[in-house]
Short mmCIF file of C-alpha atoms in Angstrom, two decimals:
data_model
loop_
_atom_site.label_atom_id
_atom_site.label_comp_id
_atom_site.label_asym_id
_atom_site.label_seq_id
_atom_site.Cartn_x
_atom_site.Cartn_y
_atom_site.Cartn_z
CA MET A 1 -160.18 153.71 -78.21
CA LEU A 2 -156.53 153.23 -77.86
CA LYS A 3 -155.60 151.58 -81.06
CA ASP A 4 -151.79 150.73 -80.08
CA PHE A 5 -149.08 151.42 -77.86
CA ASP A 6 -148.18 154.61 -79.24
CA ASP A 7 -151.55 155.81 -78.34
CA LEU A 8 -151.09 154.47 -75.02
CA LEU A 9 -147.94 156.29 -74.54
CA ASN A 10 -149.48 159.39 -75.90
CA GLN A 11 -152.39 159.10 -73.33
CA ALA A 12 -149.79 158.63 -70.61
CA LYS A 13 -147.70 161.98 -71.63
CA LYS A 14 -151.03 163.78 -70.84
CA LEU A 15 -150.54 162.83 -67.13
CA GLU A 16 -149.02 164.85 -64.56
CA ARG A 17 -145.96 162.96 -63.74
CA VAL A 18 -146.72 159.81 -61.74
CA LYS A 19 -144.51 158.76 -58.78
CA VAL A 20 -142.96 155.25 -59.28
CA SER A 21 -141.42 153.44 -56.54
CA VAL A 22 -138.91 150.97 -57.76
CA ALA A 23 -137.84 148.00 -55.35
CA ALA A 24 -134.26 147.17 -55.64
CA ALA A 25 -133.53 149.67 -58.29
CA GLU A 26 -130.09 148.76 -58.98
CA ASP A 27 -130.58 147.29 -62.53
CA GLU A 28 -129.56 148.85 -65.49
CA ALA A 29 -132.45 147.28 -67.75
CA VAL A 30 -135.16 148.58 -65.29
CA LEU A 31 -133.48 152.21 -64.96
CA LYS A 32 -133.19 152.37 -68.78
CA ALA A 33 -136.80 151.91 -69.07
CA VAL A 34 -137.50 154.32 -66.07
CA LYS A 35 -135.31 156.95 -67.88
CA TYR A 36 -137.43 156.35 -71.10
CA ALA A 37 -140.42 157.00 -69.35
CA VAL A 38 -138.96 160.16 -67.48
CA ASP A 39 -137.86 161.48 -70.99
CA LEU A 40 -141.42 161.11 -72.18
CA GLY A 41 -142.64 163.26 -69.59
CA PHE A 42 -144.92 160.81 -67.36
CA VAL A 43 -142.91 159.34 -64.68
CA LYS A 44 -140.92 160.71 -61.70
CA PRO A 45 -139.11 157.79 -59.95
CA ILE A 46 -138.23 157.09 -56.48
CA LEU A 47 -135.59 154.43 -56.52
CA VAL A 48 -135.05 152.21 -53.53
CA GLY A 49 -132.04 150.23 -53.14
CA ASP A 50 -128.23 150.39 -52.91
CA GLN A 51 -127.76 154.11 -53.10
CA ASN A 52 -124.06 153.86 -54.61
CA LYS A 53 -125.16 151.41 -57.22
CA ILE A 54 -128.06 153.34 -58.19
CA GLU A 55 -126.24 156.38 -58.76
CA LEU A 56 -123.48 154.72 -60.72
CA ILE A 57 -126.06 153.24 -63.10
CA ALA A 58 -127.62 156.49 -63.31
CA ARG A 59 -124.98 158.41 -64.35
CA ASN A 60 -123.90 156.03 -66.90
CA ILE A 61 -127.26 155.91 -68.68
CA CYS A 62 -127.75 159.77 -68.00
CA LEU A 63 -130.81 159.48 -65.67
CA GLU A 64 -131.21 162.81 -63.88
CA ASP A 65 -134.56 163.32 -62.25
CA TYR A 66 -134.98 161.14 -59.53
CA GLU A 67 -135.15 160.35 -55.73
CA VAL A 68 -133.28 157.60 -53.68
CA VAL A 69 -134.09 155.84 -50.60
CA HIS A 70 -130.95 153.82 -49.79
CA SER A 71 -131.65 150.15 -48.36
CA ASP A 72 -129.33 147.48 -47.72
CA SER A 73 -131.00 144.49 -48.73
CA PRO A 74 -133.55 143.43 -51.41
CA GLU A 75 -135.91 142.39 -48.63
CA GLU A 76 -135.56 146.04 -47.12
CA SER A 77 -136.05 147.46 -50.34
CA VAL A 78 -139.23 146.00 -51.05
CA LYS A 79 -140.48 146.88 -47.75
CA LYS A 80 -139.68 150.50 -48.13
CA ALA A 81 -140.96 150.65 -51.81
CA VAL A 82 -144.23 149.29 -50.87
CA GLU A 83 -144.29 151.53 -47.84
CA LEU A 84 -143.98 154.75 -50.23
CA VAL A 85 -146.95 153.25 -52.02
CA LYS A 86 -148.78 152.48 -49.08
CA THR A 87 -148.27 156.05 -47.53
CA ASN A 88 -149.42 157.51 -51.02
CA LYS A 89 -146.02 158.80 -51.59
CA ALA A 90 -146.02 157.03 -54.91
CA LYS A 91 -148.90 155.71 -57.07
CA VAL A 92 -147.13 152.75 -58.80
CA LEU A 93 -144.73 150.05 -57.52
CA MET A 94 -142.45 148.24 -59.69
CA LYS A 95 -139.92 145.26 -59.35
CA GLY A 96 -136.34 145.76 -59.82
CA LEU A 97 -133.36 143.46 -58.87
CA VAL A 98 -135.22 141.20 -56.28
CA ASN A 99 -136.76 137.60 -56.58
CA THR A 100 -140.45 137.59 -57.50
CA SER A 101 -141.60 135.76 -54.34
CA THR A 102 -139.68 138.32 -51.85
CA TYR A 103 -141.49 140.97 -53.93
CA LEU A 104 -145.03 139.71 -53.90
CA ARG A 105 -144.38 138.75 -50.08
CA GLY A 106 -144.19 142.32 -49.52
CA VAL A 107 -147.22 143.31 -51.45
CA LEU A 108 -149.00 140.69 -49.65
CA ASP A 109 -147.88 141.45 -45.96
CA LYS A 110 -150.98 141.64 -43.78
CA GLU A 111 -149.86 144.41 -41.78
CA ASN A 112 -147.74 146.47 -44.01
CA GLY A 113 -148.70 145.55 -47.86
CA LEU A 114 -151.01 146.54 -50.34
CA ARG A 115 -154.09 144.15 -49.93
CA THR A 116 -157.51 145.01 -50.85
CA GLY A 117 -159.11 141.66 -50.36
CA ARG A 118 -159.55 140.87 -53.93
CA LEU A 119 -157.32 138.40 -55.60
CA LEU A 120 -153.95 139.48 -57.42
CA SER A 121 -154.34 139.12 -61.44
CA LEU A 122 -152.35 139.89 -64.36
CA LEU A 123 -153.82 142.30 -66.81
CA ALA A 124 -151.84 141.67 -70.18
CA VAL A 125 -152.62 143.98 -73.14
CA TYR A 126 -151.59 143.11 -76.76
CA GLU A 127 -151.24 145.06 -79.77
CA LEU A 128 -152.02 142.60 -82.91
CA PRO A 129 -151.45 143.75 -86.29
CA GLN A 130 -154.52 142.11 -87.38
CA TYR A 131 -156.87 143.84 -84.74
CA HIS A 132 -158.17 147.30 -84.78
CA LYS A 133 -157.48 148.20 -81.32
CA LEU A 134 -155.50 147.08 -78.00
CA LEU A 135 -156.92 143.99 -76.45
CA TYR A 136 -156.91 143.58 -72.73
CA CYS A 137 -156.86 140.06 -71.34
CA THR A 138 -157.08 138.45 -68.18
CA ASP A 139 -155.58 136.20 -66.34
CA SER A 140 -152.46 134.66 -68.29
CA GLY A 141 -149.87 134.66 -65.49
CA ILE A 142 -150.87 134.46 -61.96
CA ASN A 143 -153.99 132.41 -60.94
CA VAL A 144 -154.01 128.67 -62.55
CA ALA A 145 -157.46 127.33 -62.30
CA PRO A 146 -159.69 130.07 -61.01
CA TYR A 147 -163.04 129.15 -59.65
CA LEU A 148 -166.10 131.42 -59.85
CA LYS A 149 -165.28 133.83 -57.10
CA GLN A 150 -161.75 134.25 -58.05
CA LYS A 151 -163.17 134.83 -61.80
CA LYS A 152 -165.26 137.82 -60.27
CA ASP A 153 -162.31 139.26 -58.54
CA ILE A 154 -160.19 138.90 -61.91
CA MET A 155 -162.93 140.50 -63.62
CA THR A 156 -163.22 143.27 -61.15
CA ASN A 157 -159.70 144.12 -60.99
CA ALA A 158 -159.58 144.34 -64.90
CA LEU A 159 -162.71 146.48 -65.16
CA ILE A 160 -161.71 148.97 -62.62
CA SER A 161 -158.08 149.27 -64.06
CA MET A 162 -159.58 149.86 -67.77
CA SER A 163 -162.18 152.47 -66.19
CA SER A 164 -159.02 154.50 -64.83
CA ILE A 165 -157.62 154.31 -68.36
CA GLY A 166 -160.59 155.73 -70.02
CA ILE A 167 -162.32 152.74 -71.20
CA LYS A 168 -165.77 152.93 -70.20
CA ASN A 169 -168.46 149.95 -70.37
CA PRO A 170 -165.87 147.99 -72.27
CA LYS A 171 -167.18 144.99 -74.48
CA THR A 172 -166.19 142.02 -72.91
CA ALA A 173 -165.80 138.09 -73.98
CA ILE A 174 -165.81 135.64 -71.31
CA LEU A 175 -163.91 132.84 -73.38
CA THR A 176 -164.98 128.97 -73.25
CA ALA A 177 -165.02 126.39 -76.01
CA ASN A 178 -168.57 126.83 -77.09
CA GLU A 179 -171.81 129.07 -76.38
CA ILE A 180 -173.35 126.29 -74.73
CA VAL A 181 -174.02 126.27 -70.73
CA ASP A 182 -173.12 122.69 -70.27
CA PRO A 183 -172.80 121.26 -66.44
CA LYS A 184 -169.84 119.11 -67.75
CA VAL A 185 -167.81 122.01 -68.75
CA GLN A 186 -167.36 124.19 -65.62
CA SER A 187 -166.02 127.30 -67.65
CA THR A 188 -169.42 127.77 -69.27
CA MET A 189 -171.24 127.50 -65.99
CA ASP A 190 -169.02 130.25 -64.56
CA ALA A 191 -169.40 132.28 -67.51
CA PHE A 192 -173.10 132.49 -67.53
CA GLU A 193 -172.78 133.27 -63.65
CA LEU A 194 -170.42 135.95 -64.48
CA VAL A 195 -172.66 137.60 -67.02
CA LYS A 196 -175.55 137.12 -64.63
CA MET A 197 -173.21 139.13 -61.71
CA VAL A 198 -172.65 141.86 -64.23
CA LYS A 199 -176.58 142.29 -64.95
CA GLU A 200 -177.17 142.61 -61.10
CA GLY A 201 -174.51 145.02 -60.63
CA GLU A 202 -171.96 142.61 -58.56
CA ILE A 203 -169.23 143.30 -61.13
CA PRO A 204 -168.37 146.86 -62.51
CA LYS A 205 -170.30 148.00 -65.50
CA CYS A 206 -169.33 146.41 -69.07
CA ILE A 207 -170.95 144.36 -71.92
CA ALA A 208 -170.31 140.95 -71.04
CA GLU A 209 -171.29 137.87 -73.07
CA GLY A 210 -170.50 134.17 -71.93
CA PRO A 211 -170.03 131.52 -72.57
CA ILE A 212 -168.62 132.50 -76.06
CA ALA A 213 -165.98 130.60 -78.05
CA PHE A 214 -163.03 132.57 -79.82
CA ASP A 215 -164.37 132.41 -83.32
CA VAL A 216 -167.62 134.00 -82.34
CA ALA A 217 -165.99 136.51 -80.03
CA PHE A 218 -163.82 137.86 -82.88
CA ASP A 219 -165.54 137.13 -86.16
CA GLU A 220 -169.13 138.49 -86.93
CA GLN A 221 -169.42 136.10 -89.64
CA ALA A 222 -168.96 133.05 -87.37
CA ALA A 223 -171.63 134.77 -85.10
CA LYS A 224 -173.95 135.10 -87.84
CA HIS A 225 -173.25 131.44 -89.07
CA LYS A 226 -174.05 130.16 -85.53
CA ASP A 227 -177.14 132.54 -85.28
CA ILE A 228 -175.93 134.27 -82.34
CA GLU A 229 -176.70 137.89 -81.92
CA SER A 230 -173.64 139.41 -80.33
CA LYS A 231 -172.80 142.81 -79.23
CA VAL A 232 -169.15 141.99 -78.73
CA SER A 233 -168.26 140.03 -81.67
CA GLY A 234 -165.35 141.62 -83.81
CA ASP A 235 -164.94 144.44 -81.28
CA VAL A 236 -163.84 142.85 -78.03
CA ASP A 237 -161.89 144.86 -75.70
CA LEU A 238 -161.71 142.65 -72.75
CA LEU A 239 -160.94 138.88 -73.09
CA VAL A 240 -161.56 136.81 -69.79
CA PHE A 241 -159.51 133.37 -69.90
CA PRO A 242 -161.32 130.16 -68.47
CA ASN A 243 -157.63 129.08 -67.09
CA ILE A 244 -153.92 129.96 -67.28
CA GLU A 245 -153.17 127.54 -70.02
CA THR A 246 -155.70 129.10 -72.13
CA GLY A 247 -154.61 132.66 -71.74
CA ASN A 248 -150.65 131.57 -71.84
CA ALA A 249 -151.11 129.77 -74.83
CA LEU A 250 -152.99 132.36 -76.82
CA GLY A 251 -150.62 135.29 -75.70
CA LYS A 252 -147.41 133.27 -76.84
CA SER A 253 -148.86 132.19 -79.94
CA TRP A 254 -149.80 135.80 -80.75
CA LEU A 255 -146.13 136.94 -79.89
CA ARG A 256 -144.69 134.31 -81.85
CA PHE A 257 -146.79 134.15 -84.89
CA ASN A 258 -148.50 137.35 -85.01
CA ASP A 259 -145.77 139.84 -84.25
CA ALA A 260 -147.85 141.03 -81.41
CA LYS A 261 -146.56 143.51 -78.76
CA TRP A 262 -147.42 143.22 -75.25
CA ALA A 263 -147.27 144.92 -71.77
CA GLY A 264 -148.75 143.75 -68.26
CA ILE A 265 -149.43 144.94 -64.87
CA VAL A 266 -150.71 143.08 -61.68
CA LEU A 267 -153.89 144.35 -60.42
CA GLY A 268 -156.12 143.47 -57.13
CA ALA A 269 -153.60 145.64 -54.86
CA THR A 270 -154.38 148.94 -53.64
CA ASN A 271 -152.40 150.30 -56.66
CA PRO A 272 -151.01 148.99 -59.80
CA ILE A 273 -147.88 146.76 -59.72
CA ILE A 274 -145.33 146.27 -62.63
CA LEU A 275 -143.82 142.68 -61.97
CA GLY A 276 -141.80 142.07 -65.12
CA SER A 277 -139.16 139.76 -66.00
CA ARG A 278 -135.59 140.10 -66.85
CA SER A 279 -136.19 138.92 -70.23
CA ASP A 280 -138.71 141.41 -71.06
CA THR A 281 -137.37 144.06 -73.79
CA ALA A 282 -137.29 147.65 -72.71
CA GLU A 283 -140.36 148.39 -75.05
CA ILE A 284 -142.25 145.81 -72.80
CA LYS A 285 -140.99 147.42 -69.79
CA VAL A 286 -141.98 150.96 -70.78
CA ASN A 287 -145.42 150.06 -72.20
CA SER A 288 -146.05 148.31 -68.93
CA ILE A 289 -144.85 151.53 -67.03
CA ALA A 290 -147.24 153.58 -69.02
CA LEU A 291 -150.07 151.21 -68.46
CA ALA A 292 -149.67 151.12 -64.72
CA CYS A 293 -149.39 154.99 -64.63
CA LEU A 294 -152.62 155.36 -66.49
CA ALA A 295 -154.19 152.60 -64.43
CA SER A 296 -153.29 154.42 -61.27
CA GLN A 297 -155.69 157.16 -62.23
#
């Protein structure tokens, strides 16, 4: 069990250095995070982009152990960075100074991208002071209103990744507003079907319960009060959101009011993808790199 991001980083430190391909790497904030991961001992970066700019930034921040692949444009950087992952010369893809749409176009390119046939989805991981371990959540950043087949992909992505990280048979809560299967509330119908898919082996192994409301998922007393026998209540590993609004609002409320920390990676491609944002702190970037490196195993 990983209690917090310190545990996550310590787990990543045990890895043989993971090659991370950074697209459009001429970005100081990104390279500072990469340097931190290099210094911790779990990353060997391949920096794709303007060689002169990359080397100048690297000198300024004292980053030494890296490779450079020169490119003349962000589009070319993405293409070359994706190719490094596709040809197994790197295990993780990371976004640098390039527009998100350009970056994802390269990932999803039909001939040269990293498609698997599954939907791309975001796995967000939260360290909450009030919770006893890291909480894995999906999907709060990519898929707006996923239907059942898409939710199956989203769950599958998360469970494959968590298994790589070392979390076997995770306790999974498929979140809805209540525990009653109601044809008028599609999320409850979907939750019921997803649990059925787990039992039938269509989704990777986990202890799945749903439909389940937030209070029952995280409070054993609430479960007892509602006379619900639950194997996940109070000990959830993975929280599956019904839609992007639920995940976005919950995640941001944790960050704002609960002093939470978080990291996130994109799943569903052949390899973990670090998307990130320019507003992300160095801590978020490093935690996300560690998460991706572990998931790449």
